[in-house]
Short mmCIF file of C-alpha atoms and ligand atoms in Angstrom, two decimals:
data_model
loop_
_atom_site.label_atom_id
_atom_site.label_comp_id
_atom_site.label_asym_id
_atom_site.label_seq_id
_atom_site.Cartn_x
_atom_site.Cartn_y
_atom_site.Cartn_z
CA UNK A 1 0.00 0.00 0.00
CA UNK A 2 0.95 3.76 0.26
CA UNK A 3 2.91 3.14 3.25
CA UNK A 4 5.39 1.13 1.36
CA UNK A 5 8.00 -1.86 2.89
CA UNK A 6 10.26 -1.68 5.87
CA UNK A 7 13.72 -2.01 3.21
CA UNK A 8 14.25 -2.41 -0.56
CA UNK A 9 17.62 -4.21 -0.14
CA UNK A 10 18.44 -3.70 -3.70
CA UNK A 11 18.07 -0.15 -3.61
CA UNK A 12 19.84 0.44 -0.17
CA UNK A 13 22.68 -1.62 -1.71
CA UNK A 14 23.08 1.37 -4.14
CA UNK A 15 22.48 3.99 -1.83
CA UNK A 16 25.15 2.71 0.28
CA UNK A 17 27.48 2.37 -2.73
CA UNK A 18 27.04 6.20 -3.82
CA UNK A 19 27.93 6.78 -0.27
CA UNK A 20 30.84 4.93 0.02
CA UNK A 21 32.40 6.10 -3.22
CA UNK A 22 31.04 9.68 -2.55
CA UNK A 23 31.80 10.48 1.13
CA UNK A 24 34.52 7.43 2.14
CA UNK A 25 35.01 9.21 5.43
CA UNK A 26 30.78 9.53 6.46
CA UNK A 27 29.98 5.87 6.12
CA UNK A 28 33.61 4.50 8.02
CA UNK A 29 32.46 2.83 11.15
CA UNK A 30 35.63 3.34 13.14
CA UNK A 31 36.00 6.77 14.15
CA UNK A 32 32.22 7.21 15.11
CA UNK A 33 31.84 8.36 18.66
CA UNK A 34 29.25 6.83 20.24
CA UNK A 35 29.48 8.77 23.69
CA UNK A 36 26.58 10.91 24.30
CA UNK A 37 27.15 14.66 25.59
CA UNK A 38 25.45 17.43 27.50
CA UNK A 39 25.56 19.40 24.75
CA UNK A 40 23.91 16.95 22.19
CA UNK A 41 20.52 18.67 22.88
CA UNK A 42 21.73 21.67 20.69
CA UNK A 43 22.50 19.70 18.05
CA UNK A 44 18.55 19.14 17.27
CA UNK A 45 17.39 22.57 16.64
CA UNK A 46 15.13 24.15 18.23
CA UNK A 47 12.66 25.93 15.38
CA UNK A 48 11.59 29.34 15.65
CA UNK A 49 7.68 29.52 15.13
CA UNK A 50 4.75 32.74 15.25
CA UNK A 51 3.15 31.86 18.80
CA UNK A 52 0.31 33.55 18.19
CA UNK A 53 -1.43 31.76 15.13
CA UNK A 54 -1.86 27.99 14.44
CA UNK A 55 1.16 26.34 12.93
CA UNK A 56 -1.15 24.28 10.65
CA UNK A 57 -4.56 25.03 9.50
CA UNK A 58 -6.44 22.07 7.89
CA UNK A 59 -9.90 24.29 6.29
CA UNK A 60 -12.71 21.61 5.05
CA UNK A 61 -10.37 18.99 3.53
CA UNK A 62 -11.67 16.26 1.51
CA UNK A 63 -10.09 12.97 0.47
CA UNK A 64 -12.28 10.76 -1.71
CA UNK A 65 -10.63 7.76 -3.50
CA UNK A 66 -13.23 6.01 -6.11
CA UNK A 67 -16.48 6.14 -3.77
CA UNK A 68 -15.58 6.77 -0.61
CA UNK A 69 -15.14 9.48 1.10
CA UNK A 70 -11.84 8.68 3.64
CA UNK A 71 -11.89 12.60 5.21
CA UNK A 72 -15.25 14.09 4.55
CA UNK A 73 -14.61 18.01 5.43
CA UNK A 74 -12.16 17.81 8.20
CA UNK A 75 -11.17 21.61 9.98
CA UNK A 76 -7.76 20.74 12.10
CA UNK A 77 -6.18 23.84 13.84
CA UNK A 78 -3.22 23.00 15.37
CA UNK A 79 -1.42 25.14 18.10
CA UNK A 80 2.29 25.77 18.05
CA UNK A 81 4.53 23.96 20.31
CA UNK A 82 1.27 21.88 21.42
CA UNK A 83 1.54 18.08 21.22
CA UNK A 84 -1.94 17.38 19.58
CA UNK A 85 -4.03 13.55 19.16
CA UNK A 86 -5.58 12.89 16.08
CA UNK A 87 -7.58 9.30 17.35
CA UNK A 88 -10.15 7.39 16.02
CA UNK A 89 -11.56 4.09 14.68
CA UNK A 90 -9.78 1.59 12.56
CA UNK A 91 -10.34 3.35 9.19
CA UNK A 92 -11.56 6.64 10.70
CA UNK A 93 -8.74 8.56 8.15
CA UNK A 94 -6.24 9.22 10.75
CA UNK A 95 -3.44 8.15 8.59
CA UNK A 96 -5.14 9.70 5.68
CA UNK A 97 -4.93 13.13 7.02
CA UNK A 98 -1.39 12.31 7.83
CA UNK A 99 -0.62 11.84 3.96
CA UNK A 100 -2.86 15.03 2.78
CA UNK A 101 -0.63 16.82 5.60
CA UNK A 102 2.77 15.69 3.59
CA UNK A 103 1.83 15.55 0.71
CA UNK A 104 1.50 11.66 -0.75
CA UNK A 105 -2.06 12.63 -1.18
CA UNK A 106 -3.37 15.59 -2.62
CA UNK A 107 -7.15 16.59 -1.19
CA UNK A 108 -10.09 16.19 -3.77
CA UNK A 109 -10.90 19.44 -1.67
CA UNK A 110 -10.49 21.79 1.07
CA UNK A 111 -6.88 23.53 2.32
CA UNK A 112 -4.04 22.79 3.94
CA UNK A 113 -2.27 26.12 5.53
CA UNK A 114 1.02 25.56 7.18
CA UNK A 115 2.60 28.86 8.83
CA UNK A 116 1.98 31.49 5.95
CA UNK A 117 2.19 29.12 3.11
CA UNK A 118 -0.37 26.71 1.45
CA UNK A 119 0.49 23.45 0.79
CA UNK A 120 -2.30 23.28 -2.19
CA UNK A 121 -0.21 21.44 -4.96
CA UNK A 122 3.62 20.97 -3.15
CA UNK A 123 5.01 17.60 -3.16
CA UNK A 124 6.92 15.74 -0.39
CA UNK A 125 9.63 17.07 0.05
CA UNK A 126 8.86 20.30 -0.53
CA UNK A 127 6.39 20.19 2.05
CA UNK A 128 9.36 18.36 4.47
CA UNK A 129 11.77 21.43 3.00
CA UNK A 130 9.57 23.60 4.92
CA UNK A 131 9.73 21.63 8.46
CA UNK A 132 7.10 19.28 8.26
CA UNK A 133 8.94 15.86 9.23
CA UNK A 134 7.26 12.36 9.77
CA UNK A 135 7.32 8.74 10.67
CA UNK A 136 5.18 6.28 9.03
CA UNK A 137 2.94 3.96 10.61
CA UNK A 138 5.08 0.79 9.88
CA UNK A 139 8.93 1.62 10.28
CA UNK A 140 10.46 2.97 7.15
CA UNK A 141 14.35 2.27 8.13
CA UNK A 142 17.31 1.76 5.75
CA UNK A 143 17.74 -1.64 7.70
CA UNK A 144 21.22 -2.59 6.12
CA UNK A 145 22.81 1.17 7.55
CA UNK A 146 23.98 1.81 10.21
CA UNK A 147 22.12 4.15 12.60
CA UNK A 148 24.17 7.11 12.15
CA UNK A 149 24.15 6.60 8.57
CA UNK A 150 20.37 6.14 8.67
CA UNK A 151 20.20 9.36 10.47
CA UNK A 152 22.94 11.20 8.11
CA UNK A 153 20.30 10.68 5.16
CA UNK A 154 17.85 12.79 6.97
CA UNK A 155 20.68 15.11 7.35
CA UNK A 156 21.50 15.59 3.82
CA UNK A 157 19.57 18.43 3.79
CA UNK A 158 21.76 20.30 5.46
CA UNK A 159 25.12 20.22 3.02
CA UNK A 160 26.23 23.36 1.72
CA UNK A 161 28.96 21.28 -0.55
CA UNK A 162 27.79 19.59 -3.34
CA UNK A 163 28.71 16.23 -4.39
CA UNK A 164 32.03 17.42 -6.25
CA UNK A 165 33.09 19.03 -3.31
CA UNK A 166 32.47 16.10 -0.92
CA UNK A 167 33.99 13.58 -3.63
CA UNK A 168 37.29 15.74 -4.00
CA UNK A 169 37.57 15.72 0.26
CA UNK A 170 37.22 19.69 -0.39
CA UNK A 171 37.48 21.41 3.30
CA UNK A 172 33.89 22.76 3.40
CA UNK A 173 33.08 19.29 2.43
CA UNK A 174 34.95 17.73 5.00
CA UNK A 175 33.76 20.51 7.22
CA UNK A 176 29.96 19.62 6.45
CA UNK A 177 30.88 16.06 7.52
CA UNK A 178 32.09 16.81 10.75
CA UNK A 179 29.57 18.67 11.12
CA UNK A 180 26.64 16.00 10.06
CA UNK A 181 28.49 13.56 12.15
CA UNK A 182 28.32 15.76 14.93
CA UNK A 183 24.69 16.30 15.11
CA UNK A 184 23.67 12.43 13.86
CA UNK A 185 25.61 12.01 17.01
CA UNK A 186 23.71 14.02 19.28
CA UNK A 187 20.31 13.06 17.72
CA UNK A 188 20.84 9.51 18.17
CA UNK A 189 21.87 10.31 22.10
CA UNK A 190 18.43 12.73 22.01
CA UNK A 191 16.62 9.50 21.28
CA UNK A 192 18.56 7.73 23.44
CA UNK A 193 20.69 5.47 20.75
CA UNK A 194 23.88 6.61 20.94
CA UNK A 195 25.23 3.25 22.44
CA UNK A 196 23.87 1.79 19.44
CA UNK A 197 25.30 4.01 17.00
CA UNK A 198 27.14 1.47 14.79
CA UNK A 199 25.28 -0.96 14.69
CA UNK A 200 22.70 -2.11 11.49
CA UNK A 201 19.42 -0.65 11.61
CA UNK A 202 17.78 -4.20 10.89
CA UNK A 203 19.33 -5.84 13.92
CA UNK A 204 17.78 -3.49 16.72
CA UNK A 205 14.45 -4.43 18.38
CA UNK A 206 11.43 -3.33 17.20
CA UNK A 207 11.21 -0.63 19.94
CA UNK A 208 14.80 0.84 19.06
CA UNK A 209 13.72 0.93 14.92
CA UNK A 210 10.69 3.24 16.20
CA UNK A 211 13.11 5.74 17.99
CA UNK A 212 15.38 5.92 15.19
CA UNK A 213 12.65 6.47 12.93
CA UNK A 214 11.94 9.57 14.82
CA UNK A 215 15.21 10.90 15.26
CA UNK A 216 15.55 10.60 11.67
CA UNK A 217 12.61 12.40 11.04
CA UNK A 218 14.58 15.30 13.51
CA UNK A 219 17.58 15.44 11.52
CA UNK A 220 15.21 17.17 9.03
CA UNK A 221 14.99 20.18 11.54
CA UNK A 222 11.23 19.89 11.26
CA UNK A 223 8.95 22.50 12.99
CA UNK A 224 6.16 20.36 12.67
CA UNK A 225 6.48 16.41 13.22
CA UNK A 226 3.95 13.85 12.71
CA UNK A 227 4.58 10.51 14.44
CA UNK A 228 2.01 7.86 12.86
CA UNK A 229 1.14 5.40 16.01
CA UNK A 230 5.02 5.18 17.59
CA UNK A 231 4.07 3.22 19.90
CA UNK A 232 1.81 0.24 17.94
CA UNK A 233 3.66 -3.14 19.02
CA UNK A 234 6.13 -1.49 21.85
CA UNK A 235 6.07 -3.60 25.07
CA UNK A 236 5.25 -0.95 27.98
CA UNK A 237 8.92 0.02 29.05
CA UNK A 238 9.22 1.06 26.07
CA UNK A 239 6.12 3.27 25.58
CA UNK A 240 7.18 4.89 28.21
CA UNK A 241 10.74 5.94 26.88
CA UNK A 242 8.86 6.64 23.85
CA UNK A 243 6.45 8.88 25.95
CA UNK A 244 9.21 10.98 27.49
CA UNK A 245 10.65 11.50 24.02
CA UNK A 246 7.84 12.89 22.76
CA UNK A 247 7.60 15.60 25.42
CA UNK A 248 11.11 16.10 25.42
CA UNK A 249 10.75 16.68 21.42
CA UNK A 250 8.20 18.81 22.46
CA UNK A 251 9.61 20.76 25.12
CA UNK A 252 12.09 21.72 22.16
CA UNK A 253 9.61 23.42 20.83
CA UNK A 254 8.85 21.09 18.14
CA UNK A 255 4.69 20.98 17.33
CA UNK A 256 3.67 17.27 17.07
CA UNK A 257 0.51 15.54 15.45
CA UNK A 258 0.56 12.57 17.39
CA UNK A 259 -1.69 9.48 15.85
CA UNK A 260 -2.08 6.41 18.09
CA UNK A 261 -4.23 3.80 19.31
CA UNK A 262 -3.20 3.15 23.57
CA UNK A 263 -5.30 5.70 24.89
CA UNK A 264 -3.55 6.01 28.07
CA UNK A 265 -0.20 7.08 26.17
CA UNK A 266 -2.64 10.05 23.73
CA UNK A 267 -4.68 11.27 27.05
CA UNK A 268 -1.30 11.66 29.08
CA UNK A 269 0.72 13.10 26.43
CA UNK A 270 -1.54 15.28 24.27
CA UNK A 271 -2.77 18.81 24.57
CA UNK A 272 -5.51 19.02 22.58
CA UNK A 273 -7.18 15.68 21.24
CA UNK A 274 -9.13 15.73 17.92
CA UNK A 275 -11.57 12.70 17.39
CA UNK A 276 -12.16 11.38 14.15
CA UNK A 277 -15.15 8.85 13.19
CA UNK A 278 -15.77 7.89 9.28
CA UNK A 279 -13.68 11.00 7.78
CA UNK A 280 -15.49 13.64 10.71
CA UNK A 281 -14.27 15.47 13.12
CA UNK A 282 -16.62 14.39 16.00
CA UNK A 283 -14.86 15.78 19.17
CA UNK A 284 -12.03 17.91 19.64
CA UNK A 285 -10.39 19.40 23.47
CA UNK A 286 -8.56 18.12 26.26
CA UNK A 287 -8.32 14.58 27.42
CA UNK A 288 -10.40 15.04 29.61
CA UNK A 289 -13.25 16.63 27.12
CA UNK A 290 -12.70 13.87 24.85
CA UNK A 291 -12.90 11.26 27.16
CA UNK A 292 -16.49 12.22 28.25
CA UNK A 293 -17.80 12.91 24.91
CA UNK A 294 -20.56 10.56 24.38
CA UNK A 295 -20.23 10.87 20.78
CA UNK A 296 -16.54 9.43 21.17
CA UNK A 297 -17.81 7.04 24.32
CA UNK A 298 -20.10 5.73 21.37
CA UNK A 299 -17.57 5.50 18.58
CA UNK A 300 -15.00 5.09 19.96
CA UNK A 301 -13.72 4.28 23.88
CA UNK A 302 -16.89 2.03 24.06
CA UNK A 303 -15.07 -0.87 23.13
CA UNK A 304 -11.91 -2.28 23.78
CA UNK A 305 -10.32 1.15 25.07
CA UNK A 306 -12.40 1.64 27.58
CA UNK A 307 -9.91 1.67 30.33
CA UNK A 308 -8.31 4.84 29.43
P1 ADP B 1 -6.90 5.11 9.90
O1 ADP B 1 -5.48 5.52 9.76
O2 ADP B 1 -7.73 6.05 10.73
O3 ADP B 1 -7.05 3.70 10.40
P2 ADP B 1 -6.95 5.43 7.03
O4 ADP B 1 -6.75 6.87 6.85
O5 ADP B 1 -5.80 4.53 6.77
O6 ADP B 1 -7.59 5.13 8.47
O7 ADP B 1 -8.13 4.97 6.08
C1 ADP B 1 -9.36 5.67 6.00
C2 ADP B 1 -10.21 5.03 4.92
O8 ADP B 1 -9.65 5.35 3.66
C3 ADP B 1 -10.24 3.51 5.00
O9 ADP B 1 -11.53 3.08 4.63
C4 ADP B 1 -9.20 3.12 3.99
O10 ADP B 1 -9.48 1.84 3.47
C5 ADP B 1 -9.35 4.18 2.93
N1 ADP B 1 -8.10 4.44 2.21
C6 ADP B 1 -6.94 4.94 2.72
N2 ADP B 1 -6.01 5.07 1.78
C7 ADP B 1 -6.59 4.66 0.62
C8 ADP B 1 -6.16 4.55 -0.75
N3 ADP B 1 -4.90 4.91 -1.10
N4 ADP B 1 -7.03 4.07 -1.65
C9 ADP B 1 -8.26 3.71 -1.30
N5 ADP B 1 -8.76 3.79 -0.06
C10 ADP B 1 -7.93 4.25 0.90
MG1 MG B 2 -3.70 4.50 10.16
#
């Protein structure tokens, strides 16, 4: 489906090839440090955002494929440096939104406002160009790299040299790669990875691929990061690392759009809460708003999540 495969072996073979012959020093496993720092925080920027308008501004947006209407209208207003819920049914268009927000999906209708621009006809990574970074909601890892070379593709981004430059071991080239290094480093410690720096992306536990995921998603500087259920098939220690990670990311001033089934982990962690039920918005406030909604009670925390 539109979400894609975990790895496509053949082409990270390639990738990793260009690399290699490209940047010898950025994919050598030996000189990595893998010693986190107090200072790694300020490696992951810390965006600068309007405080007094919504970062995003969803107006009436429509996603119909064939007949069926997956988002019938939806308004979604969300607050800077806010960690808001989108929940909701099995099918409800959670993840739909998610891909009309970046861009795999253009709306049949409605807008999509982020900070002053629209996002009306920009593709992926134009919109990510702009700071809106995601995860997907089965891990999308380069499983044969390494984890800082996992998280150095997110950084790529960031290179003033261009490939001649970097080829030719050109100082602003090498520069950049200290540089990139530098911050992969201190993004992996963020996420708390750094002892795990060198090792392959496929061979960590499930747990460990979802927190890489989302400090790759941070080496794109995003102001705006949407994290599509990080916490579907974690055991509960790990939920809650993954819990304090997402404040922490938070606390950085990073907005999050946080999609996810455990209820206790969205009504803990979340701001503001937006419900949705068949493609409408049916509720929308705090956790505690949401949670005695009838009209989500009904659709919703009625069955199997009523323990929240
Ligand atoms: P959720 O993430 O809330 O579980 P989705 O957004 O994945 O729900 O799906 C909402 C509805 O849209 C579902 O009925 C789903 O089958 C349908 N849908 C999602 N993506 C597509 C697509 N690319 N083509 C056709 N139908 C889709
Ligand atoms: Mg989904």
């Amino acid at each position: 489906g539109a979400e894609g495969t975990q790895s496509n072996v053949p082409f990270v073979g390639f990738l990793k090839q260009i690399f290699a012959q490209a940047m010898p020093g950025m994919f050598g496993r030996a000189q990595m440090s893998t010693k986190g720092g107090a200072e790694s925080d300020a490696f992951v920027a810390a965006p600068v955002v309007a405080k007094d308008r919504p970062l995003l501004d969803v107006g009436r947006v429509v996603m119909q494929f064939g007949g069926l209407k997956a988002l019938g209208g939806v308004d979604l207003s969300v607050k800077p440096g806010t960690i808001h819920g989108l929940i909701g049914p099995n099918g409800s268009g959670k993840s739909t939104m998610m891909n009309v927000l970046t861009g795999i999906y253009t709306p049949t209708a409605g807008e999509v406002k982020f900070e002053s621009h629209s996002l009306a006809g920009l593709n992926s990574p134009q919109i990510a160009a702009l700071g809106v970074a995601r995860t997907f909601q089965n891990v999308q890892l380069f499983g044969e790299l390494t984890l800082t070379e996992n998280v150095l593709v997110g950084l790529q981004h960031a290179y003033r040299s261009g490939i001649f430059e970097i080829a030719l071991g050109l100082p602003r080239a090498r520069a950049d790669e200290a540089v990139a290094r530098k911050r992969a480093a201190a993004i992996l410690d963020f996420v708390g990875l750094a002892s795990l720096a060198n090792e392959e992306a496929r061979n960590l536990p499930y747990g460990k691929q979802r927190l890489l995921e989302i400090g790759r998603a941070l080496a794109l500087d995003p102001k705006l990061l949407l994290l599509d259920e990080p916490a579907a098939g974690l055991t509960a220690p790990d939920i809650k690392e993954l819990m304090s990670i997402i404040r922490k990311i938070r606390d950085h001033g990073i907005t999050i759009i946080l999609i996810e089934h455990h209820m206790d982990v969205v009504m803990s962690v979340c701001d503001t809460i937006t419900v949705l039920d068949f493609g409408e918005k049916i509720a929308e406030g705090k956790a505690a708003e949401v949670q005695a909604n009838p009209r989500v009670i009904e659709a919703y925390l009625g069955g199997a999540a009523a323990t929240a």
